[in-house]
Coordinates of C-alpha atoms and ligand atoms in Angstrom, one line a residue:
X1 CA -33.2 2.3 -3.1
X2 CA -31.6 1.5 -6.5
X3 CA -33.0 -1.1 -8.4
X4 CA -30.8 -4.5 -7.5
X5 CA -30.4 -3.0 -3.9
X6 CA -32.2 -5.0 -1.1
X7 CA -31.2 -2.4 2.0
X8 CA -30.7 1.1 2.4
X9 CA -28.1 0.8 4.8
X10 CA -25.3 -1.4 6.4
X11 CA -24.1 -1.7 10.6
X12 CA -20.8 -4.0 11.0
X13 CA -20.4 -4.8 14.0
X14 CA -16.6 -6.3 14.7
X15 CA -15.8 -7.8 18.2
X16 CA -12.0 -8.2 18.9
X17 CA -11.2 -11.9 19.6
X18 CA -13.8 -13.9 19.5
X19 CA -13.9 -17.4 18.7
X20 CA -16.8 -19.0 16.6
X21 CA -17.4 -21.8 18.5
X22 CA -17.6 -19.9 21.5
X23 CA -19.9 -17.1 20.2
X24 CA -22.5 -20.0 18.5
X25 CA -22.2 -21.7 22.1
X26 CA -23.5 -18.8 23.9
X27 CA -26.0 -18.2 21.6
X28 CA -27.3 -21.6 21.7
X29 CA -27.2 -21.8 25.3
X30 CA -29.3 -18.3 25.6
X31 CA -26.7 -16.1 26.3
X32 CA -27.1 -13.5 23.1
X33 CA -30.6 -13.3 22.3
X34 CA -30.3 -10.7 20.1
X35 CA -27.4 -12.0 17.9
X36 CA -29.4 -15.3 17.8
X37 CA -32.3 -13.2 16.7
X38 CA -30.0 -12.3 13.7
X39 CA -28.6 -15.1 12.9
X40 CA -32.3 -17.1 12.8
X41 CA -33.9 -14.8 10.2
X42 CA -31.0 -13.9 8.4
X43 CA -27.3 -15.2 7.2
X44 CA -25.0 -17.5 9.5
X45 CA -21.4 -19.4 9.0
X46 CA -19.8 -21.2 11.9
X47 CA -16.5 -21.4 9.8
X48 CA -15.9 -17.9 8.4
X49 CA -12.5 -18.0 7.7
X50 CA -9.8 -15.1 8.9
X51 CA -6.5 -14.3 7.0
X52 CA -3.5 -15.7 8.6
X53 CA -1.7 -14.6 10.5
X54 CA -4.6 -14.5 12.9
X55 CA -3.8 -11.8 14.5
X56 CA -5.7 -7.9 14.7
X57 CA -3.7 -6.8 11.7
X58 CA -3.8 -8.1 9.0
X59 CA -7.4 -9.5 9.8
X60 CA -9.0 -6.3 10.8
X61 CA -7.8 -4.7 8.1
X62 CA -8.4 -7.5 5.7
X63 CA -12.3 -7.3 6.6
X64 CA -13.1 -3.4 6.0
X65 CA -11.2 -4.0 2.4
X66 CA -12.2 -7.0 1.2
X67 CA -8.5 -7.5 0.1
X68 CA -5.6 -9.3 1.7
X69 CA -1.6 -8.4 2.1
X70 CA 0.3 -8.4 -0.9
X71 CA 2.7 -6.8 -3.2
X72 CA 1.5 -3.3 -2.2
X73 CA 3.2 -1.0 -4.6
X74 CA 1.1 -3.2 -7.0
X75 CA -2.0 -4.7 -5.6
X76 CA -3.2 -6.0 -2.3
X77 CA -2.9 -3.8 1.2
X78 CA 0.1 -3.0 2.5
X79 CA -0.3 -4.7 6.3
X80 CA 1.0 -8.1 6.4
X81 CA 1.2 -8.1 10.0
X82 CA 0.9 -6.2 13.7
X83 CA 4.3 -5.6 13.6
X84 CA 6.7 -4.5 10.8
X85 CA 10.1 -2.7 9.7
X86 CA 9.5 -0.8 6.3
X87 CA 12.9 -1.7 4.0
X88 CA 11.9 1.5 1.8
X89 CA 15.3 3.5 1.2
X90 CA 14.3 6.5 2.1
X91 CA 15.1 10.0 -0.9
X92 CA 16.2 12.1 1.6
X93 CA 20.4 12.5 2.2
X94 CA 20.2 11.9 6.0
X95 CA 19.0 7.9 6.5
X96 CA 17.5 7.5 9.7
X97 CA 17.4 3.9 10.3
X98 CA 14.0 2.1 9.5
X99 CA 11.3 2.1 11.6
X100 CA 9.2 -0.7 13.5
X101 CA 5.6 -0.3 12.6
X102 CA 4.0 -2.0 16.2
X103 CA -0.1 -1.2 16.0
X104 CA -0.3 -1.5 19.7
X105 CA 1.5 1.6 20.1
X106 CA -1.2 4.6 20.4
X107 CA 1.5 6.6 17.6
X108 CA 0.9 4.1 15.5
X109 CA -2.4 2.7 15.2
X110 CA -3.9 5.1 13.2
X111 CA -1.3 5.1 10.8
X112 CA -3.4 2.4 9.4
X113 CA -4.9 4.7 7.6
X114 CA -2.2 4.9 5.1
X115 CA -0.4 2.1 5.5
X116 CA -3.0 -0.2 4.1
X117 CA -1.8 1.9 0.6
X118 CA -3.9 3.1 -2.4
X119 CA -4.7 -0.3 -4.3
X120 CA -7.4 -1.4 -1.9
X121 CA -10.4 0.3 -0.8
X122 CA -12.5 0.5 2.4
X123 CA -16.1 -0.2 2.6
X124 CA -16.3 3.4 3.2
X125 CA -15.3 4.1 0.2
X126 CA -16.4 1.5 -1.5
X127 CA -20.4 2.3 -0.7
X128 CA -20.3 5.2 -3.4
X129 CA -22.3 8.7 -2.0
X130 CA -23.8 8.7 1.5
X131 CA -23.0 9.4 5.1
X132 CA -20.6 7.1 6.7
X133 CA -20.2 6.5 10.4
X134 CA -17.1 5.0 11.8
X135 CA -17.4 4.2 15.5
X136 CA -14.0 4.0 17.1
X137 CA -13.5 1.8 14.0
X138 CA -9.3 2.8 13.7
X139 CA -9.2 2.1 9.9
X140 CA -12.1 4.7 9.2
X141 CA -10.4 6.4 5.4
X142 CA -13.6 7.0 3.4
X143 CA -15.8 7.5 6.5
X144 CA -17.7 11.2 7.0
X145 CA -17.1 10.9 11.0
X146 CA -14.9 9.2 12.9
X147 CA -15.4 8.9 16.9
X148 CA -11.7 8.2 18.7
X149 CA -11.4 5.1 21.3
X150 CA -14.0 4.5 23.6
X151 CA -13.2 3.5 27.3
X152 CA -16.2 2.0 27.2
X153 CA -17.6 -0.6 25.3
X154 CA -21.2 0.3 25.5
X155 CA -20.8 3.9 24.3
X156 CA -19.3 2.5 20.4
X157 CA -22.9 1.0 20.1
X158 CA -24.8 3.5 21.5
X159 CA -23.0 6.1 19.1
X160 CA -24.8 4.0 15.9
X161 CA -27.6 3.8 18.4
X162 CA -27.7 8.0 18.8
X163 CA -27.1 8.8 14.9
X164 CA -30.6 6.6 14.0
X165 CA -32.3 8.5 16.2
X166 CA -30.8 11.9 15.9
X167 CA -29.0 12.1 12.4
X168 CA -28.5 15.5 12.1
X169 CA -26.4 15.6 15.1
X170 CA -23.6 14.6 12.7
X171 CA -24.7 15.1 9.2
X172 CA -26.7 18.1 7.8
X173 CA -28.3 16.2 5.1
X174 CA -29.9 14.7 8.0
X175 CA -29.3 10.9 6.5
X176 CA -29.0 8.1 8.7
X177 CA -25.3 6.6 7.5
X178 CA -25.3 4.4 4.7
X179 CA -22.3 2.6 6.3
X180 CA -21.4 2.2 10.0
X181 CA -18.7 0.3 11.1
X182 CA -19.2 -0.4 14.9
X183 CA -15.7 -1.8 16.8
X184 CA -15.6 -3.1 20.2
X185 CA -11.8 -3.7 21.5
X186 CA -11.9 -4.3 25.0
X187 CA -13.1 -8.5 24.1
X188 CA -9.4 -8.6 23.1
X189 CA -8.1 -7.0 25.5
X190 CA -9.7 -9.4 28.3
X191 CA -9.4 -12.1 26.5
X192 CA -5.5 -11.8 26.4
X193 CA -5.4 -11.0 30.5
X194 CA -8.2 -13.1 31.6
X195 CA -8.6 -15.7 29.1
X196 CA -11.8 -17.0 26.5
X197 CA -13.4 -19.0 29.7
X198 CA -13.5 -16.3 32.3
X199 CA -16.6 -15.0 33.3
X200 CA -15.4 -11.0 32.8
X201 CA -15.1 -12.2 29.1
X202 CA -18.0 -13.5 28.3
X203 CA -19.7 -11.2 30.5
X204 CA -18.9 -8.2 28.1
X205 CA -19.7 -10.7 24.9
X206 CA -23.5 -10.4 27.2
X207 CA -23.0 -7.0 27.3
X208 CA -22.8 -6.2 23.9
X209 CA -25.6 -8.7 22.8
X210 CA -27.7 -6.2 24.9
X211 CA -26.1 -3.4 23.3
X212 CA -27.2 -4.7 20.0
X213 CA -30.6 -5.9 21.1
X214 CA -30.7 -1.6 22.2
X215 CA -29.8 -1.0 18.6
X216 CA -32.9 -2.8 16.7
X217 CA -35.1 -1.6 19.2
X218 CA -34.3 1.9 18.4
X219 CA -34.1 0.8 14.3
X220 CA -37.4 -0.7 14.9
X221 CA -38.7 2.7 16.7
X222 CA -36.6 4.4 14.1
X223 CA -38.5 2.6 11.2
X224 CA -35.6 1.8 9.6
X225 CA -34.9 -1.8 10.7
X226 CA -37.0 -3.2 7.8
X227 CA -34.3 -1.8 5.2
X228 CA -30.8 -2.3 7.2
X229 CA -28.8 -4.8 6.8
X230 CA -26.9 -5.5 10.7
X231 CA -23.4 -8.0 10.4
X232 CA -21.7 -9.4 13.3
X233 CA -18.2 -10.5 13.3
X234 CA -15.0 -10.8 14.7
X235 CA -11.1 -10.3 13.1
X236 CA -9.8 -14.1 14.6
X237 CA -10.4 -16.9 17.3
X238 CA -7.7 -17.5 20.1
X239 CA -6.4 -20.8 21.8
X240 CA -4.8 -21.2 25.5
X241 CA -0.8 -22.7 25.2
X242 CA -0.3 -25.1 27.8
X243 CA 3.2 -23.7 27.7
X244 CA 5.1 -20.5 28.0
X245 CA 8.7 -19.5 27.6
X246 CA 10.4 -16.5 28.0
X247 CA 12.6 -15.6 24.9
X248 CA 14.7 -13.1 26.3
X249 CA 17.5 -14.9 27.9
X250 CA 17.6 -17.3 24.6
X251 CA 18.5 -14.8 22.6
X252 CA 21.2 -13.3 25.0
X253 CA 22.8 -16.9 25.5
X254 CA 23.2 -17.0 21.7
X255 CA 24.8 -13.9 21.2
X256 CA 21.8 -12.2 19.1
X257 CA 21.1 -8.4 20.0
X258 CA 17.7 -6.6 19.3
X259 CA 17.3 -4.1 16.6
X260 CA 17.6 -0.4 18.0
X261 CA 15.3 1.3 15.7
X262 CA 17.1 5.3 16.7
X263 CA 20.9 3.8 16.3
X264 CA 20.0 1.7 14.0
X265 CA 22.3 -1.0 15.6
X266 CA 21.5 -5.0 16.9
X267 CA 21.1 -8.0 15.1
X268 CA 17.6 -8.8 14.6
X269 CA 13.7 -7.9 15.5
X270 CA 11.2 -10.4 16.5
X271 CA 7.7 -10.9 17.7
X272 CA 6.7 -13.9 19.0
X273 CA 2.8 -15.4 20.1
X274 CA 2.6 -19.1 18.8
X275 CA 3.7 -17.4 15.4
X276 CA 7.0 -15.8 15.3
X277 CA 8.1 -13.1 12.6
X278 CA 11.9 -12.4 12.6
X279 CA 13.3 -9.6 10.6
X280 CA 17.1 -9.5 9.7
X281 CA 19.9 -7.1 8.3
X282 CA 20.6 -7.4 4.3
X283 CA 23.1 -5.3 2.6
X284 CA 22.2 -2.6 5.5
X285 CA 18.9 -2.2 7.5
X286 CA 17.2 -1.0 4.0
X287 CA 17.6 -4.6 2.8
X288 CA 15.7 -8.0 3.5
X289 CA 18.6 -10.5 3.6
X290 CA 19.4 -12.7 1.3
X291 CA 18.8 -16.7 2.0
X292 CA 22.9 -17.2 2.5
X293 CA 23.4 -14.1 4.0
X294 CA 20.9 -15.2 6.9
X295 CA 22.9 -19.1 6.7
X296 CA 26.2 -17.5 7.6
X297 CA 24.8 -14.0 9.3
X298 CA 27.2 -11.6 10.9
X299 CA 26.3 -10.4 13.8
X300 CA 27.0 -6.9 15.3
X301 CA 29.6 -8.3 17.9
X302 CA 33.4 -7.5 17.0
X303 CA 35.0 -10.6 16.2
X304 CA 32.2 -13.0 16.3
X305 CA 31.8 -16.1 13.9
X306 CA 29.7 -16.4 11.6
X307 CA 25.5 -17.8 12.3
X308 CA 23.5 -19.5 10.8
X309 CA 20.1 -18.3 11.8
X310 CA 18.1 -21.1 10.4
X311 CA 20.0 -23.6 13.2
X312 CA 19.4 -20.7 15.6
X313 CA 15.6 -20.4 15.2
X314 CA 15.2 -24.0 15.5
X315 CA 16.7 -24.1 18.8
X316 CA 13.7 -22.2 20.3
X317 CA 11.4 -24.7 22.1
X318 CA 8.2 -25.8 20.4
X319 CA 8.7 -24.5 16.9
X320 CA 7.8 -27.2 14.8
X321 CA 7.6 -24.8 11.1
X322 CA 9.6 -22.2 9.4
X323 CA 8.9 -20.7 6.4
X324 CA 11.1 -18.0 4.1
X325 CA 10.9 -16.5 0.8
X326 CA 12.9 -17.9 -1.9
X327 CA 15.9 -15.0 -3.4
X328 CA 14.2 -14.5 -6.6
X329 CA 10.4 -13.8 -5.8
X330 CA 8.6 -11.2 -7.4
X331 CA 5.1 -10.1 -7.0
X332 CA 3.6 -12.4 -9.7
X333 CA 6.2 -15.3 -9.1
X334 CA 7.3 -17.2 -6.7
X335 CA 8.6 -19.7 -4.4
X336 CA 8.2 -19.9 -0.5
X337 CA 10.0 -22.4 1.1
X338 CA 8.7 -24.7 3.9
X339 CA 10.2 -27.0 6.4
X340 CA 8.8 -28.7 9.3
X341 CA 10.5 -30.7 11.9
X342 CA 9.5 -33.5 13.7
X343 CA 10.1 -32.6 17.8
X344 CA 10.2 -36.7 18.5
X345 CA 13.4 -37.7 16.1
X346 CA 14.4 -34.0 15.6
X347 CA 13.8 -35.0 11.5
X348 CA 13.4 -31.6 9.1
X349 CA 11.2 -32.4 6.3
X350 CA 11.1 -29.8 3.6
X351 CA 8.7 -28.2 1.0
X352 CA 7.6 -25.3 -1.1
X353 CA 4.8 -23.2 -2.6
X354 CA 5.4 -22.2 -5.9
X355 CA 2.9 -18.9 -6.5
X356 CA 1.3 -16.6 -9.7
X357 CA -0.2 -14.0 -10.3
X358 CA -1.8 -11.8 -7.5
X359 CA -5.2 -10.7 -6.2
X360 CA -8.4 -12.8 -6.8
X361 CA -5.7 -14.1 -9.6
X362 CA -2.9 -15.7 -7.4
X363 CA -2.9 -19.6 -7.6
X364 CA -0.6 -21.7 -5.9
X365 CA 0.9 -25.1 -5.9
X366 CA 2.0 -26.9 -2.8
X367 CA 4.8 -29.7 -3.4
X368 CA 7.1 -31.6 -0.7
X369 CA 10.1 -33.5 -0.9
X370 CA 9.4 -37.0 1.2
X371 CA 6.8 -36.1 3.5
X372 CA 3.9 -33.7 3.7
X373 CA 4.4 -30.9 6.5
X374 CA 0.9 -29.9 6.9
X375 CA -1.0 -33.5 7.3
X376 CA -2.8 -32.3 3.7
X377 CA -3.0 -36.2 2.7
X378 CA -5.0 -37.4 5.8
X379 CA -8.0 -35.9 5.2
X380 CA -10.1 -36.9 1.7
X381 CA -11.1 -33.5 0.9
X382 CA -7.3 -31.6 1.2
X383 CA -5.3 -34.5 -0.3
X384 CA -7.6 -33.4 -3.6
X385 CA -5.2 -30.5 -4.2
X386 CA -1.9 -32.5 -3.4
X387 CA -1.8 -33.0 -7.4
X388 CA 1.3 -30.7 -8.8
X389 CA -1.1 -28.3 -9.9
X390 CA -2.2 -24.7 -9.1
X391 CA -5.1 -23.5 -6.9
X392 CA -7.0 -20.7 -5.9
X393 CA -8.0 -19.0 -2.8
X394 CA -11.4 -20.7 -2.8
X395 CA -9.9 -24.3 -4.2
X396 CA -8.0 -23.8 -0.8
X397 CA -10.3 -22.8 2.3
X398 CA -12.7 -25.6 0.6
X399 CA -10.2 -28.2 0.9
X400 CA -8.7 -27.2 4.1
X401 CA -10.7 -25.9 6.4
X402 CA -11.3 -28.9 8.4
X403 CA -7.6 -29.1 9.1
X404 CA -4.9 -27.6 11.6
X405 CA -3.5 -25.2 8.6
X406 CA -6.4 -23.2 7.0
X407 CA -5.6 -22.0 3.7
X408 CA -2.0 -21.8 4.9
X409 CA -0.8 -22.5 1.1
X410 CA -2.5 -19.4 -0.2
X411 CA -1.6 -17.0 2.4
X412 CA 2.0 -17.5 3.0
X413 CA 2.8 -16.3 -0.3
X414 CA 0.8 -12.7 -0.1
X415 CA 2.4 -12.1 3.3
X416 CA 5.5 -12.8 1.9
X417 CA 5.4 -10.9 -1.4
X418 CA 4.3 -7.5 0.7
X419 CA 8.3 -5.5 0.6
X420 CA 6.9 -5.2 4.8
X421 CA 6.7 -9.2 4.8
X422 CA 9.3 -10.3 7.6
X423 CA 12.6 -12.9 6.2
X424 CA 11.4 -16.1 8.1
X425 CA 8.4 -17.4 9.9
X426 CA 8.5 -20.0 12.1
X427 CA 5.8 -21.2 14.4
X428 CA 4.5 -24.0 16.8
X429 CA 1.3 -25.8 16.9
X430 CA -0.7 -24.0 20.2
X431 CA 1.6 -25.3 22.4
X432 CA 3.5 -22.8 23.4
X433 CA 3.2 -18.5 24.1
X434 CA 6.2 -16.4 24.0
X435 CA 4.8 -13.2 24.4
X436 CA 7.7 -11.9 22.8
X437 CA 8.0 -8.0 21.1
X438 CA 11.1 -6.1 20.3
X439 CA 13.8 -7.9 22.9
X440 CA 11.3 -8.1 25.7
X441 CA 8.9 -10.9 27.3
X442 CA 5.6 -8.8 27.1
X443 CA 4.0 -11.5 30.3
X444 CA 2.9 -14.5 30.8
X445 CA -0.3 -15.0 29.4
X446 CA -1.1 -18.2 27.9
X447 CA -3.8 -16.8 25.5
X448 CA -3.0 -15.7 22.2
X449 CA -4.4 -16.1 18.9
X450 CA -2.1 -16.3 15.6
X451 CA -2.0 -19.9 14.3
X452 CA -3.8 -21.8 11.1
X453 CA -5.8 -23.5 13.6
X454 CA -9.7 -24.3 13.6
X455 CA -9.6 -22.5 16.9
X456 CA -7.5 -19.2 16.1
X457 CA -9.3 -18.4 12.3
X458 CA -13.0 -19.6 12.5
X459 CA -15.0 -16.5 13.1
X460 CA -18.3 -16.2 13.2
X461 CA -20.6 -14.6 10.3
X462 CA -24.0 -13.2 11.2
X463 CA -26.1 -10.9 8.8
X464 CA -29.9 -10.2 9.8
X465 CA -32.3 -7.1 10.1
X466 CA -34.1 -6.3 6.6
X467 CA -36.4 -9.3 5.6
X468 CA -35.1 -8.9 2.4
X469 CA -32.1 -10.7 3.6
X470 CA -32.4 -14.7 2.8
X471 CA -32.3 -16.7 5.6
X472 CA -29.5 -19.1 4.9
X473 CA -26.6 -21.2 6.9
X474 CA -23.6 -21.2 5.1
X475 CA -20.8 -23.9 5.9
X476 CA -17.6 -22.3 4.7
X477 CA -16.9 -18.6 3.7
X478 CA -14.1 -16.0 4.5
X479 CA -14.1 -12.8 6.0
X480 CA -13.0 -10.8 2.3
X481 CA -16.3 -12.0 1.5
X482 CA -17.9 -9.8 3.8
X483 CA -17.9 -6.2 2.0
X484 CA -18.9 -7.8 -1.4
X485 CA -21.9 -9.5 0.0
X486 CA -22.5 -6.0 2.3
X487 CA -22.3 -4.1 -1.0
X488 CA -24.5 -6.7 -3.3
X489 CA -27.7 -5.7 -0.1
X490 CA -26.5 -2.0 -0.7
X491 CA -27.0 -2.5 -4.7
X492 CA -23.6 -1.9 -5.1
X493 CA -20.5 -3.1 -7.0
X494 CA -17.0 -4.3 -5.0
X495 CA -13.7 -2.7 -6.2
X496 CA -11.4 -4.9 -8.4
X497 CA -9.2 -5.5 -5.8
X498 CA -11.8 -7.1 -3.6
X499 CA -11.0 -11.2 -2.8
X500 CA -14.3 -12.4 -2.0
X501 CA -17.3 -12.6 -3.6
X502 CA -21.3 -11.8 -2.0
X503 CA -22.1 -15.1 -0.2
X504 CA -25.8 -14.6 -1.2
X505 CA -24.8 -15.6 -5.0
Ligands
ZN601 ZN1 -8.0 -8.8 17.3

């Protein structure tokens, strides 16, 4: 070990979808003795807070860097959501029309890899020289093996399980890994079909306590439990919407036709949960519209009059915010505008964030016109920061966690300023699911997860193992801090463009 470092190695383990409160119930009722284990000699937070949106990507991808979205070319990763068109003009004579970047298409996923750019760095390689295990984790750059997807969920573990005992299987040095990254999918993937209170669901969060109780018994075996560090988490929460509505037929009746990503043709792309992110035609395609250019929008349809989109989007039932980028934005300045309207009187109230600078440097000042959208003022703690001055990512999740919209006021602007951002967002408040992708109802499910809700971006944070991790319960933290404080036990330094900070300082 090197002299500051407390472990010799790291396992993060990252369940898809699972809320905190749900996870810290099980555990308390007996369900995951072996996570409780964990958590009771070692680090815990209840309200680890996820990037928003709270959805796979940008979340996922936000907890193996360290970093958040931003303005990519500069700083920050370059996924600011599941789904997204890339504007870049492309060098070559013949244009083929931009593409839709949609992560649940198996051609896509792994594109990950380089999409997240060059400016931010994995754990992988952030943990200097070693062996690195990624198991079925899909961003894996940096890692010495990668396994591909699993159909089942007990064989990711039991791969991390397999290297302790049998490390030169995979690596000739014969070193256990000094990073592995363990990801289970299939919770998401039940969670959507099923729902958070089936018993499938939390029979297979069961299962993979069991999986991880197999794990320190074979580190214990191994002998190397006493200097491995093991963290438990998950990318976002979810909520059930006691609503659905199908978006297709809306759009149809107003006269609004999907983008064809081959022709190039149609009007606009959109995916909807609870959160919706439309993209629009600028110039051409290439181009993120301008704020008049989406006020009186032309459409593809010979003839037609001229739409305003704003008026459009409002019409869809149960959105209650939208939120755009102001013309003149760049990635160290800033406006995004807000507006939220009252369902009841049908009243639009309006705001904005004014941002600057970028990174672990970005501050931002929330001001509103008559009345304030987000409820900040109710609550003792986030009124502190309605006071015309600037604040940082911390200042932010401190003063807002205990509210409906979680550090809203910092993350709008870094999805925003990524050139991949969409041109508005609008969302409800859980009440309703859309299950809307690319001109298509995707179902019916009620269960989604996307929203700056307690319930959709608390995860839960568990770090035990080594003894040489300080028992402690933390009440607030965020998921960027979870490399730094990984590296700190490794002895380690974070890259610069890591957000977060070790939560053992
Ligand atoms: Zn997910």
């Amino acid at each position: 070990m090197s002299r500051s470092a407390r472990v010799n190695q790291v396992i993060l383990i990252i369940l898809d979808d699972v809320r905190a409160e749900h996870l810290f119930k099980w555990m308390k009722e007996g369900k995951l003795p072996n996570i409780a284990q964990l958590a009771d000699n070692g680090v815990s937070c209840k309200n680890t807070v996820t990037s928003f949106p709270s959805v796979t990507l940008p979340c996922y991808a936000d907890i193996i860097t360290g970093s958040n979205s931003g303005y990519f070319p500069k700083e920050g990763s370059g996924v600011p959501n599941y789904h997204w068109i890339d504007r870049t003009i492309p060098s070559s004579v013949k244009k083929k029309p931009p593409l839709i970047r949609n992560y649940s298409e198996r051609r896509d996923v792994l594109k990950i890899n380089k999409d997240i750019g060059k400016n931010v760095k994995t754990i992988f390689e952030q943990a200097g020289d070693g062996n690195f295990l990624s198991a079925t984790s899909f961003l894996y750059r940096g890692s010495t093996f990668t396994t591909s997807k699993e159909f089942k969920p007990e064989l990711i573990l039991k791969r991390i399980e397999d290297i302790y005992n049998n490390p030169k299987e995979l690596f000739s040095n014969k070193e256990v890994p000094k990073v592995s990254v363990g990801y289970v999918p299939h919770t998401d993937d039940l969670m959507h079909k099923k729902g958070f209170d089936h018993p499938d669901y939390i029979n297979l969060v069961i299962r993979c306590d069991e999986f991880i109780g197999s794990l320190i018994k074979t580190l214990k075996e191994t002998g190397y439990y006493e200097d491995t560090a093991i963290a438990i988490t998950t990318d976002h929460g979810n909520y059930k919407a006691p609503n659905i509505f199908d978006l297709e037929p809306f759009f149809k009746e107003k006269g609004l036709k999907p983008y064809n990503p081959i022709k190039g043709s149609g009007d606009f792309d959109a995916n909807l949960g609870g959160v919706g992110f439309f993209n629009f035609r600028g110039d051409s395609w290439f181009h993120h519209p301008t704020v008049n250019q989406m006020k009186e929008y032309n459409t593809s349809e010979i003839g037609a009059t001229k739409m305003n989109l704003f008026e459009i989007l409002w019409d869809i039932p149960g959105i209650e915010l939208m939120y755009y980028k102001d013309d003149n934005n760049n990635a160290e300045k800033g406006i995004i505008h807000l507006e939220r309207r009252d369902l009841k009187i049908n009243k639009i109230s309006r705001g904005r964030i004014e941002y600057s600078g970028y990174g672990k440097h970005q501050k931002t000042k929330y001001v509103f016109d008559d009345d304030d959208l987000f409820g900040y003022v109710n609550s003792e703690k986030s009124c502190t920061l309605l006071d015309n001055k600037s604040h940082t990512i911390n200042e932010w999740i401190e003063a807002t966690y205990q509210t409906n919209f979680i550090n809203l006021i910092d993350q709008l602007p870094r999805h925003f300023k990524n050139p991949r951002s969409c041109d508005i967002m609008v969302s409800n408040t859980g009440l309703y699911n859309y299950n809307y992708e690319h001109g298509h109802t995707k179902g019916t499910s009620p269960f989604s997860h996307d929203i700056a809700s307690q319930k959709s971006m608390f995860v839960p944070l568990i770090i035990g193992g080594s003894l040489e991790i300080p028992k402690m319960e933390l009440e607030v933290c965020k998921t960027t801090d979870i490399v730094p404080t990984l590296l700190d036990l490794l002895g380690k330094e974070p890259h610069s463009s890591v957000l977060g900070e070790s939560v053992l300082n």
